Structure formats: C-alpha cells, structure tokens
Short mmCIF file of C-alpha atoms in Angstrom, two decimals:
data_model
loop_
_atom_site.label_atom_id
_atom_site.label_comp_id
_atom_site.label_asym_id
_atom_site.label_seq_id
_atom_site.Cartn_x
_atom_site.Cartn_y
_atom_site.Cartn_z
CA MET A 126 -15.75 17.39 -7.84
CA MET A 127 -15.12 13.81 -6.07
CA THR A 128 -17.49 12.86 -8.96
CA THR A 129 -16.46 14.24 -11.92
CA LEU A 130 -12.90 13.36 -10.98
CA ALA A 131 -14.30 9.62 -10.79
CA ALA A 132 -16.43 10.01 -14.11
CA GLY A 133 -12.86 11.09 -15.72
CA LEU A 134 -11.13 7.75 -14.69
CA ALA A 135 -13.94 5.95 -15.93
CA THR A 136 -13.91 7.24 -18.96
CA SER A 137 -9.75 7.26 -19.64
CA SER A 138 -9.45 4.27 -19.97
CA VAL A 139 -11.03 4.21 -23.38
CA THR A 140 -9.84 5.61 -26.35
CA ARG A 141 -10.35 5.49 -29.59
CA GLY A 142 -11.48 2.23 -30.96
CA ARG A 143 -12.68 -0.71 -28.91
CA MET A 144 -9.66 -1.77 -25.80
CA ARG A 145 -10.07 -5.32 -24.77
CA ALA A 146 -9.86 -5.59 -20.76
CA ASP A 147 -5.95 -5.61 -18.87
CA GLY A 148 -3.89 -6.04 -16.52
CA ALA A 149 -4.56 -2.70 -15.47
CA SER A 150 -8.67 -3.43 -16.09
CA LEU A 151 -7.80 -6.01 -12.67
CA ALA A 152 -6.06 -4.07 -10.74
CA VAL A 153 -8.34 -1.12 -10.75
CA LEU A 154 -11.59 -3.01 -9.68
CA PHE A 155 -8.88 -4.48 -7.28
CA ALA A 156 -8.41 -1.08 -6.09
CA LEU A 157 -11.92 -0.30 -5.88
CA SER A 158 -12.93 -2.98 -4.24
CA LEU A 159 -10.19 -3.21 -1.99
CA LEU A 160 -10.62 0.03 -0.78
CA LEU A 161 -14.59 1.51 -0.53
CA VAL A 162 -16.05 -2.08 0.43
CA PRO A 163 -15.05 -2.15 4.45
CA ALA A 164 -12.29 -4.49 5.56
CA ARG A 165 -14.30 -6.12 8.09
CA LEU A 166 -16.85 -7.65 5.64
CA VAL A 167 -16.46 -11.25 3.33
CA LEU A 168 -18.58 -13.11 1.57
CA ARG A 169 -20.99 -15.28 3.14
CA GLY A 170 -21.14 -19.63 1.69
CA LEU A 171 -17.15 -19.55 1.76
CA PRO A 172 -14.85 -21.95 3.95
CA LEU A 173 -13.21 -18.78 4.31
CA SER A 174 -12.63 -15.51 4.98
CA LEU A 175 -11.41 -13.94 2.14
CA THR A 176 -12.80 -10.80 1.22
CA PRO A 177 -14.45 -9.48 -2.67
CA ALA A 178 -11.08 -8.26 -3.28
CA ASP A 179 -8.84 -11.59 -2.64
CA ILE A 180 -10.94 -12.78 -5.10
CA LEU A 181 -10.37 -10.40 -7.58
CA SER A 182 -6.64 -10.61 -6.54
CA LEU A 183 -7.12 -13.98 -6.35
CA LEU A 184 -8.28 -13.52 -10.58
CA ALA A 185 -6.27 -11.71 -11.38
CA GLY A 186 -2.92 -14.39 -10.21
CA MET A 187 -5.11 -17.00 -12.32
CA SER A 188 -5.16 -14.86 -16.02
CA TRP A 189 -1.53 -14.35 -15.42
CA VAL A 190 -0.80 -17.39 -15.03
CA CYS A 191 -2.83 -18.33 -18.39
CA ALA A 192 -0.95 -15.11 -19.91
CA THR A 193 2.21 -16.84 -19.35
CA PHE A 194 1.31 -19.56 -21.58
CA THR A 195 0.29 -17.49 -24.59
CA THR A 196 2.13 -14.59 -26.82
CA THR A 197 -0.92 -12.98 -28.40
CA LEU A 198 -2.94 -12.38 -24.71
CA GLY A 199 -0.59 -8.89 -24.86
CA ALA A 200 2.01 -9.39 -21.01
CA ALA A 201 4.83 -8.97 -20.60
CA LYS A 202 7.46 -11.45 -21.18
CA GLY A 203 10.72 -12.52 -19.19
CA ARG A 204 12.93 -11.65 -15.73
CA THR A 205 12.21 -8.91 -14.13
CA PRO A 206 13.61 -7.80 -10.15
CA VAL A 207 10.12 -8.10 -9.02
CA ARG A 208 9.45 -11.22 -10.51
CA THR A 209 12.39 -13.42 -8.89
CA ALA A 210 11.25 -10.87 -5.66
CA LEU A 211 8.15 -13.18 -5.50
CA PHE A 212 9.31 -16.25 -7.04
CA VAL A 213 11.55 -16.18 -3.93
CA TYR A 214 8.90 -15.46 -1.27
CA MET A 215 6.04 -17.28 -2.82
CA THR A 216 8.95 -20.36 -2.48
CA ALA A 217 9.34 -19.26 1.11
CA MET A 218 5.95 -19.54 1.74
CA LEU A 219 5.02 -22.76 0.37
CA ALA A 220 8.40 -24.27 1.74
CA THR A 221 7.11 -22.93 5.75
CA TYR A 222 4.16 -23.96 4.93
CA GLY A 223 4.96 -27.22 3.56
CA VAL A 224 7.49 -28.25 6.81
CA ALA A 225 4.41 -26.84 9.30
CA SER A 226 2.00 -29.15 7.71
CA TYR A 227 4.07 -32.41 7.29
CA GLY A 228 4.37 -32.24 10.75
CA PHE A 229 0.66 -31.90 13.69
CA LEU A 230 -0.68 -29.23 13.37
CA PRO A 231 -3.64 -28.18 15.58
CA ALA A 232 -6.72 -27.49 13.22
CA ASP A 233 -7.69 -24.46 14.04
CA GLU A 234 -3.82 -23.16 13.21
CA LEU A 235 -3.72 -25.98 9.53
CA LYS A 236 -6.94 -23.75 9.30
CA LEU A 237 -5.72 -20.30 9.55
CA ALA A 238 -1.98 -21.45 7.85
CA ASP A 239 -4.55 -22.75 5.06
CA HIS A 240 -6.23 -19.31 4.63
CA ALA A 241 -2.21 -17.57 5.20
CA LEU A 242 -1.04 -19.59 1.99
CA VAL A 243 -4.45 -18.14 -0.27
CA LEU A 244 -3.97 -15.07 0.65
CA VAL A 245 -0.42 -14.80 0.19
CA MET A 246 -1.12 -16.49 -3.44
CA ALA A 247 -3.28 -13.77 -3.75
CA GLY A 248 -1.29 -11.04 -2.80
CA VAL A 249 1.28 -12.37 -5.13
CA GLY A 250 -1.01 -13.11 -7.99
CA LEU A 251 -1.71 -10.10 -8.02
CA ALA A 252 1.25 -7.77 -8.41
CA LEU A 253 2.82 -10.71 -10.88
CA ALA A 254 -0.56 -9.21 -12.90
CA VAL A 255 0.15 -5.25 -12.39
CA CYS A 256 3.97 -5.80 -12.84
CA ASP A 257 3.40 -7.56 -16.83
CA GLY A 258 -0.10 -7.28 -17.63
CA VAL A 259 -0.02 -2.85 -17.21
CA ARG A 260 1.53 -1.99 -20.68
CA GLY A 261 1.89 1.63 -20.88
CA ALA A 262 1.86 4.40 -18.81
CA ASP A 263 -1.60 5.52 -19.65
CA ARG A 264 -2.89 2.09 -18.37
CA LEU A 265 -0.12 2.15 -15.23
CA ASP A 266 -1.49 6.20 -14.23
CA LEU A 267 -4.71 4.84 -14.49
CA VAL A 268 -4.63 1.70 -12.46
CA LEU A 269 -2.79 4.49 -10.33
CA LYS A 270 -5.02 7.62 -10.36
CA THR A 271 -7.77 4.73 -9.14
CA VAL A 272 -5.62 4.10 -5.64
CA VAL A 273 -5.48 7.91 -5.21
CA VAL A 274 -8.95 9.17 -5.83
CA GLY A 275 -10.12 5.34 -3.21
CA GLY A 276 -8.02 7.02 -0.72
CA ALA A 277 -9.48 10.92 -1.58
CA LEU A 278 -12.96 9.52 -0.29
CA ILE A 279 -12.61 7.09 2.12
CA SER A 280 -10.64 10.06 3.54
CA ILE A 281 -13.81 11.89 3.39
CA ILE A 282 -15.67 9.07 5.31
CA ALA A 283 -12.73 9.33 7.82
CA ALA A 284 -13.85 13.37 8.13
CA PHE A 285 -17.29 11.76 8.87
CA GLN A 286 -15.89 9.45 11.74
CA PHE A 287 -13.51 11.49 13.20
CA VAL A 288 -15.38 14.56 13.16
CA ILE A 289 -19.65 14.09 13.69
CA ASP A 290 -19.24 10.13 14.97
CA LEU A 291 -21.17 9.82 11.53
CA ASP A 292 -20.38 5.74 10.26
CA LEU A 293 -20.62 5.40 6.00
CA THR A 294 -19.86 1.85 6.31
CA ARG A 295 -22.75 0.75 7.96
CA TYR A 296 -24.25 1.97 4.43
CA LEU A 297 -21.08 -0.36 2.67
CA VAL A 298 -22.56 -3.41 3.34
CA LEU A 299 -23.63 -4.96 -0.32
CA PRO A 300 -25.94 -8.74 -0.46
CA GLY A 301 -23.53 -11.72 -0.53
CA LEU A 302 -21.72 -10.18 2.46
CA ARG A 303 -20.65 -10.22 6.54
CA TYR A 304 -19.23 -9.22 8.53
CA ALA A 305 -16.19 -11.43 9.75
CA SER A 306 -15.18 -9.57 12.51
CA GLU A 307 -17.14 -7.33 15.28
CA GLY A 308 -15.96 -4.55 16.96
CA GLY A 309 -15.71 -0.42 16.17
CA ILE A 310 -13.31 1.28 13.58
CA VAL A 311 -13.60 4.12 15.90
CA GLU A 312 -11.32 4.55 19.16
CA ALA A 313 -10.96 7.79 21.53
CA ARG A 314 -6.92 8.29 22.03
CA ASP A 315 -6.59 11.33 24.56
CA SER A 316 -10.19 12.75 24.35
CA LEU A 317 -9.89 12.65 20.16
CA ARG A 318 -11.17 10.00 18.60
CA ARG A 319 -8.84 7.88 15.62
CA VAL A 320 -11.33 6.40 12.47
CA ALA A 321 -10.28 3.83 10.31
CA ALA A 322 -12.55 4.68 7.34
CA THR A 323 -12.89 1.46 6.00
CA THR A 324 -9.86 -0.15 7.07
CA GLY A 325 -9.93 -1.95 10.02
CA HIS A 326 -7.44 -0.51 12.43
CA PRO A 327 -6.82 3.55 12.84
CA ILE A 328 -3.52 2.72 12.67
CA GLU A 329 -3.66 1.13 9.51
CA PHE A 330 -5.38 3.21 8.03
CA GLY A 331 -3.02 6.29 8.61
CA VAL A 332 -0.14 3.54 7.26
CA LEU A 333 -1.99 3.83 4.21
CA CYS A 334 -2.74 7.36 3.66
CA SER A 335 1.83 7.93 3.88
CA MET A 336 1.78 6.08 1.57
CA LEU A 337 -0.42 7.15 -0.74
CA LEU A 338 -0.18 10.74 -0.11
CA PRO A 339 2.69 10.86 -2.52
CA LEU A 340 0.34 9.28 -5.39
CA ALA A 341 -1.74 12.10 -4.89
CA ALA A 342 1.26 15.16 -4.48
CA HIS A 343 2.58 13.04 -8.09
CA TYR A 344 -0.32 13.76 -9.95
CA GLY A 345 -0.90 17.30 -8.88
CA PHE A 346 2.40 18.41 -9.15
CA GLN A 347 2.41 16.32 -13.13
CA ALA A 348 -0.52 18.15 -13.90
CA ARG A 349 0.46 22.06 -13.23
CA GLU A 350 4.36 20.84 -15.23
CA ARG A 351 1.44 19.47 -18.30
CA GLY A 352 -0.85 22.62 -18.18
CA GLU A 353 -3.82 20.19 -16.91
CA PRO A 354 -6.22 20.84 -14.62
CA ALA A 355 -4.87 20.33 -11.04
CA LEU A 356 -7.31 21.67 -8.77
CA ARG A 357 -8.55 17.36 -8.64
CA TRP A 358 -5.21 16.19 -7.64
CA TRP A 359 -4.66 19.23 -4.79
CA LEU A 360 -8.16 18.57 -3.38
CA CYS A 361 -7.11 14.80 -2.89
CA THR A 362 -4.13 16.12 -1.52
CA ALA A 363 -5.09 17.69 0.80
CA LEU A 364 -8.03 14.89 1.00
CA ILE A 365 -5.65 12.24 2.23
CA GLY A 366 -3.23 14.87 4.28
CA MET A 367 -6.16 15.02 6.45
CA GLY A 368 -7.12 11.54 7.12
CA LEU A 369 -4.02 10.59 7.88
CA MET A 370 -4.03 13.50 10.64
CA PHE A 371 -7.58 12.50 11.95
CA SER A 372 -5.79 8.25 12.32
CA VAL A 373 -3.52 9.86 15.47
CA SER A 374 -1.46 7.49 14.78
CA ARG A 375 2.55 7.50 15.63
CA SER A 376 2.88 5.05 12.49
CA ALA A 377 1.70 7.03 9.65
CA VAL A 378 3.45 9.97 11.67
CA LEU A 379 6.89 8.70 11.30
CA GLY A 380 5.34 6.95 7.40
CA VAL A 381 5.30 10.51 5.90
CA VAL A 382 8.32 11.62 6.85
CA VAL A 383 10.78 9.20 5.79
CA VAL A 384 8.62 9.78 2.16
CA SER A 385 9.31 12.98 2.85
CA VAL A 386 13.73 12.45 3.35
CA ILE A 387 13.37 10.33 -0.23
CA LEU A 388 11.07 13.04 -1.78
CA PHE A 389 13.47 15.75 -0.33
CA SER A 390 16.23 14.10 -1.43
CA GLY A 391 15.15 14.45 -5.81
CA TRP A 392 13.48 16.46 -6.04
CA PRO A 393 14.02 20.14 -7.23
CA GLY A 394 14.48 23.35 -5.45
CA ARG A 395 11.22 25.25 -6.21
CA ARG A 396 8.82 22.09 -5.18
CA ARG A 397 10.65 21.76 -1.69
CA VAL A 398 10.28 24.79 -0.73
CA ARG A 399 6.58 25.29 -2.34
CA ALA A 400 5.61 21.87 -0.15
CA LEU A 401 7.17 23.37 3.11
CA ILE A 402 4.54 25.86 2.10
CA VAL A 403 1.69 23.74 1.66
CA ALA A 404 2.63 21.97 4.90
CA ALA A 405 3.22 24.81 6.69
CA VAL A 406 -0.21 26.12 6.34
CA PHE A 407 -1.96 22.99 6.20
CA LEU A 408 -0.71 21.84 9.33
CA ALA A 409 -1.79 25.44 10.32
CA LEU A 410 -5.61 25.26 9.12
CA MET A 411 -5.26 21.84 11.58
CA LYS A 412 -5.44 23.59 14.10
CA VAL A 413 -7.68 25.58 13.97
CA LEU A 414 -10.10 23.58 12.89
CA VAL A 415 -9.27 20.77 14.93
CA PRO A 416 -7.55 22.20 17.99
CA GLY A 417 -6.09 19.85 20.41
CA LEU A 418 -5.49 17.48 17.57
CA LEU A 419 -1.50 18.58 16.58
CA GLY A 420 -1.05 18.64 20.48
CA THR A 421 -1.88 15.12 20.79
CA ILE A 422 0.29 13.81 17.94
CA TYR A 423 3.35 15.75 19.36
CA GLY A 424 2.25 13.94 22.72
CA LEU A 425 3.06 10.88 20.85
CA PHE A 426 6.15 11.26 20.71
CA ALA A 427 7.02 13.39 23.94
CA ASN A 428 5.96 10.95 25.66
CA PHE A 429 7.63 8.19 24.08
CA GLY A 430 9.30 6.58 26.84
CA THR A 431 6.33 6.10 28.88
CA ASP A 432 4.00 5.50 26.63
CA ASN A 433 1.60 2.18 27.69
CA SER A 434 1.66 1.36 23.45
CA VAL A 435 5.74 1.27 23.17
CA LEU A 436 5.60 -0.21 26.63
CA TYR A 437 3.84 -3.55 24.89
CA ARG A 438 4.82 -3.23 21.71
CA THR A 439 8.64 -3.76 23.38
CA HIS A 440 7.71 -6.77 26.09
CA ASP A 441 6.99 -9.33 24.30
CA TYR A 442 10.59 -9.81 22.85
CA ALA A 443 11.75 -13.43 25.46
CA VAL A 444 8.34 -15.15 24.14
CA ALA A 445 9.09 -14.14 20.92
CA ALA A 446 13.36 -15.50 20.67
CA SER A 447 12.22 -18.87 22.64
CA GLU A 448 10.19 -19.63 20.53
CA ILE A 449 12.14 -18.48 17.40
CA ALA A 450 14.88 -20.91 18.70
CA LYS A 451 12.69 -23.77 17.99
CA HIS A 452 12.12 -22.34 14.21
CA PRO A 453 14.70 -20.77 13.24
CA TRP A 454 15.05 -21.76 9.19
CA LEU A 455 11.26 -21.86 8.55
CA GLY A 456 9.85 -21.15 11.79
CA ARG A 457 6.10 -22.77 12.65
CA GLY A 458 3.80 -22.22 9.99
CA VAL A 459 2.74 -19.06 7.82
CA GLY A 460 -0.80 -18.01 9.51
CA THR A 461 -0.60 -20.06 12.78
CA TRP A 462 0.37 -17.83 15.68
CA TYR A 463 -2.78 -16.04 16.49
CA ALA A 464 -4.45 -14.04 19.26
CA PRO A 465 -5.81 -14.77 22.44
CA LYS A 466 -4.48 -18.42 21.78
CA TYR A 467 -0.59 -16.93 21.80
CA GLN A 468 1.38 -13.33 22.44
CA VAL A 469 0.25 -10.88 20.32
CA PHE A 470 3.38 -9.13 18.51
CA ASP A 471 2.66 -5.84 16.76
CA ASN A 472 5.93 -5.70 14.66
CA GLN A 473 5.54 -7.97 11.01
CA TYR A 474 9.52 -8.77 11.36
CA ILE A 475 9.17 -10.49 14.69
CA LEU A 476 5.36 -11.75 13.42
CA THR A 477 7.09 -12.80 10.46
CA THR A 478 10.40 -14.64 11.35
CA VAL A 479 8.11 -16.47 14.12
CA GLU A 480 5.91 -17.74 11.39
CA THR A 481 8.60 -18.95 8.26
CA GLY A 482 11.73 -18.00 10.12
CA LEU A 483 15.22 -16.07 9.06
CA ILE A 484 14.01 -16.86 5.27
CA GLY A 485 10.45 -15.76 5.35
CA VAL A 486 11.20 -12.85 6.93
CA THR A 487 14.64 -12.04 4.79
CA ALA A 488 11.80 -12.99 2.33
CA PHE A 489 9.22 -10.61 3.20
CA ALA A 490 11.38 -7.92 3.07
CA GLY A 491 13.15 -8.52 0.43
CA VAL A 492 10.04 -8.16 -1.68
CA LEU A 493 9.60 -4.25 -0.91
CA LEU A 494 12.83 -3.38 -1.96
CA THR A 495 13.34 -4.80 -4.16
CA GLY A 496 9.90 -3.54 -5.66
CA ALA A 497 11.71 0.64 -4.05
CA TYR A 498 14.88 -0.59 -5.41
CA SER A 499 12.40 -0.52 -9.17
CA GLY A 500 11.34 2.46 -8.65
CA LEU A 501 14.31 3.67 -8.22
CA ARG A 502 16.11 2.34 -11.45
CA ALA A 503 12.96 3.37 -13.53
CA ARG A 504 13.98 6.71 -12.03
CA TYR A 505 17.38 6.48 -13.26
CA LEU A 506 16.93 4.73 -16.70
CA SER A 507 13.68 6.87 -17.57
CA ARG A 508 14.29 10.02 -19.39
CA ASP A 509 10.98 11.17 -19.60
CA PRO A 510 10.51 13.47 -16.41
CA GLY A 511 6.75 11.77 -15.25
CA ARG A 512 7.92 8.21 -15.22
CA ARG A 513 11.56 9.64 -13.63
CA ASP A 514 8.91 11.49 -11.24
CA LEU A 515 6.95 8.44 -10.28
CA GLY A 516 9.72 6.59 -10.00
CA LEU A 517 11.08 8.29 -7.36
CA THR A 518 7.43 8.56 -6.01
CA LEU A 519 6.99 4.14 -5.84
CA ALA A 520 10.23 3.95 -3.82
CA ALA A 521 8.98 6.42 -1.36
CA CYS A 522 5.63 4.77 -0.86
CA LEU A 523 7.33 1.63 -0.59
CA ILE A 524 9.58 2.27 2.63
CA VAL A 525 6.40 3.48 4.09
CA PRO A 526 5.34 -0.47 5.31
CA LEU A 527 9.21 -1.07 5.53
CA VAL A 528 9.01 1.04 8.88
CA GLY A 529 5.15 0.36 9.16
CA SER A 530 6.24 -3.28 9.13
CA ALA A 531 8.23 -2.34 12.85
CA THR A 532 5.27 -0.72 14.76
CA PHE A 533 2.81 -2.82 13.90
CA ASP A 534 1.66 -6.57 12.13
CA LEU A 535 1.32 -4.91 8.78
CA LEU A 536 0.77 -8.07 7.09
CA SER A 537 -2.15 -9.14 8.95
CA PHE A 538 -4.39 -5.99 7.60
CA ALA A 539 -5.73 -6.84 4.23
CA THR A 540 -6.00 -3.04 2.63
CA VAL A 541 -2.01 -1.56 3.97
CA THR A 542 -1.27 -5.32 2.31
CA GLY A 543 -3.14 -5.41 -1.16
CA VAL A 544 -1.76 -2.11 -1.33
CA SER A 545 1.48 -2.48 -1.46
CA PHE A 546 1.50 -5.18 -3.17
CA LEU A 547 -0.54 -4.29 -5.82
CA LEU A 548 2.59 -0.65 -5.97
CA ILE A 549 5.52 -3.48 -6.32
CA GLY A 550 3.58 -4.74 -8.93
CA ALA A 551 3.29 -1.43 -10.20
CA ALA A 552 6.91 0.04 -9.57
CA GLY A 553 7.32 -3.62 -11.76
CA SER A 554 5.84 -2.74 -14.07
CA LEU A 555 7.53 1.18 -14.58
CA LEU A 556 10.80 -0.54 -14.74
CA ARG A 557 9.80 -2.48 -17.72
CA MET A 558 8.53 0.46 -19.81
CA ALA A 559 11.86 2.08 -18.79
CA VAL A 560 13.73 -0.76 -20.11
CA GLU A 561 11.58 -0.80 -23.08
CA GLU A 562 11.87 3.01 -23.36
CA ARG A 563 16.02 2.71 -23.04
CA HIS A 564 15.75 1.27 -26.42
CA GLY A 565 13.94 3.34 -28.23
CA PRO A 566 14.64 6.93 -29.56
CA GLU A 567 14.39 9.88 -27.09
CA PRO A 568 10.93 11.16 -26.58
CA PRO A 569 9.85 14.53 -27.29
CA ALA A 570 10.41 16.91 -24.95
CA ARG A 571 7.12 18.66 -23.57
CA PRO A 572 6.09 22.11 -24.11
CA GLY A 573 7.88 24.69 -21.60
CA GLU A 574 10.16 22.06 -20.56
CA ALA A 575 14.41 21.37 -21.04
CA PRO A 576 15.42 18.02 -22.84
CA SER A 577 15.93 15.19 -20.69
CA GLY A 578 19.76 15.46 -20.25
CA SER A 579 19.98 18.91 -19.74
CA SER A 580 20.62 20.41 -16.38
CA ALA A 581 17.31 20.98 -15.39
CA ASP A 582 16.50 16.86 -15.08
CA HIS A 583 19.69 16.19 -13.14
CA ASP A 584 17.97 19.15 -10.38
CA ALA A 585 14.88 16.92 -10.84
#
C-alpha cells in the first residue's frame, strides 16, 4: 500500500507534456530528505554540521533569490503577509548576529552563531521558495502529500522501535554522511519505550506527528468527498496517530488538543461526529494492543505538579531573567547559549529571548502566527471547498509549534523546525492562490457538492 502511494505521488507530478522543475520539486526533495534521513546524520567534510535537507533548503533559497530577478521562471511576485513576516524575522536574526559578533565572542560561541545563522537562512529560504515557487493547487498538494507520506513512513520506523526494539535508522546511513552526535533515539518512561523514529528526540517526533495528523486527515476527507480512493490517506492518518502515541510525549498530546479545538471550530457537524467516533475506536485499539500506554500518557497530566520533567523546566527562570536583563532587545547572539556550557532551557521562547532578545522572540512568534493567519485568510477568501478546508488545516498545524515552543526548545531540532517553515511557506502559497481565485471566475461545484455560496459551504 505505501509503495503504491509513493509511486502515485511520483507520477502525479508529471502531467500532459513536459513539466520543468519548480519550487514544488525542491520542496518534495527537501521533505523526503528531512524526514527519511536520520536527523543525526550530517555531511562529511564541511566545517559546519549540515544535513542533506539543510543543503536543499539553502539551494531553494538561492533559487528564490535568482527567480526574483526574472519574470520567466514562474515565481510569484508581490508582497504577502508571509513574505513580510519572514523579512522581519531574517532582519531580526541578522541584527542580533551583527551586534553579537561586533563585540567579543568566544571562538566556540562564534562558530555556533555562524551555524545558527546559516540554519535561519535555510529555513527562511525554504519558506520563501514554497510561498512564491509553488504555483497551483496540484503542486501544493504534491508537496503536502509528500510530507504526509513521509510522516507515515517514519511512523512505521517508530513502530519497530517501540514494539520490538529494532532501530531501522541504522540501515539509513548514506555514503558521505556521519553522525553529528551519539546517543540513542529510544528512551524509557514507566517501563515503556519512547521512540523518535528518524528525528532527534521523542518529544520532537510527537510534536511532528501532531502537526502532520490533521494534514493526513484532510486528504482522507477530501478524497472521500471527491469519490477518489481514500484508504491510503486513512492508513497514513492511522500510522501517524500511532507514531504520536509511541512518542509518549506530553507535548504531542497538547498539540493534538489544540489542533482538535481549531478543526472542530470549522468542521461541519457530521465530520466532528465521525472524528470523535474514529478517535474513540483508535484509543480502544491502542488500549488493547499496547496495555499500559494510555495509562502512562494519562499519568503525564495527572502527576503534572510532581513530575520531575515539569519541575526541571521551571527551575531555570531566575537564570533566564538575569541573562535577559543584560541584553533585553537583541539578546546575546543567536546560537550562543548552549549546553553543557550554559543552563539548558526546555522552552524555546525563553531560549530565543536570551539569544535574540525581545525583538527576536516577537519575530519568531510572529512568523508562526502569520502562517496560521494566512491559512485562515485563504479559507475566508477561497470559494473552493477543498482549499477552504486546507486553509483551516494549515492554520491548525502551525499552532502546534507555537504551543510546543513553550514545552521544549523546538528550534534546536531540525525535523520539526524544517516542517514548520515548509508549512509556513505552504500557507503563503495557499493565500496567493486564494487571492488570485478571488479575482477570477467562480470554480464549478464538484459532483455532489453544494455551490460555494450555499448554507452547506458556510457550515464547512
């Protein structure tokens, strides 16, 4: 089933005639390398630790720069909320880097600041390439479907890690790569294994699954409404939900709760009922197949006040406040606060404020909020039911890293960071399409669908 699905994605990018590579092509390659290549593997022979996905995102950014100087490569032009937010974020990161490097920085911190700035440029470049280079609903769907399939595949890897303690990532080491860090990607919690699949940590994997779960469900619902084969997408949804459970992560559960609130606010009543029934059946199966798993996850919240991991996240506030007071506006330098030299902050907002100041943390939160806003704005402007539903879905996905940043240092983990920037660009691309659609003829209703101006459309 998964092989057939992957083949379908590959062939869907080829239409009648010959299609040249575009922003979607780079985004697909980026998504596959980000998700399927273990996060701890980096390229050999480089002064900085860069993954294949980092190189592809930098290439996407360079392609975007080149495309902005031409009118023949098909890249969109003009200002959008996502482009503006990314410009502000990049400017803030350059400012804090400039201030920090202008003064004295120890050699180790300066090297880390260089590395962090390169990663920021990679993320921003990828988001811009997707925002302006992915033109058309089919191309955007190709990118997002690739992300969903990649999430399902690494959930299978997580299942092997969780159920039989078999780490398949050992067989994914490609020539020319090396391990940037040692250490396992399987941890223990209450006699259960916590797994990370190809990501860097179980918390990261859980948050990633909570971001991808609504996307998988979106394509399942859309396929059903269009009369297309939907089983493949429901299989992806089940696999990603299974991976989320196997991460045994409090942050992942919080992400799912936030996603559910947003989606339920915009879904029609029948879809809400179906979703609740499916969720109940899924949890019942997990309780039978993996005894003790639901009890462990429940205990994460029942013992919230006495949990050591929670207490550890709050004991460092005094240290953070003292450091922030020294550099309140632009921080001490992006990437310069690291363990074991300094106190670990399991909170991205605190870490970002220490490193980039109040300006930097505002810009960081603003990028994610702008992506979510763009999704909701596209939902409002679009007259196509599928795009309206995708706008709501992307908004829900992008709220997850906003919440997750309060529970762990999200930007320290490459996979969830890369997917976040890709989805920000996707929301910008969807908004561009919605604006263009608003000024064009109304699309015809699909068979079995009500016209866009009917009460059924407002209920959706």
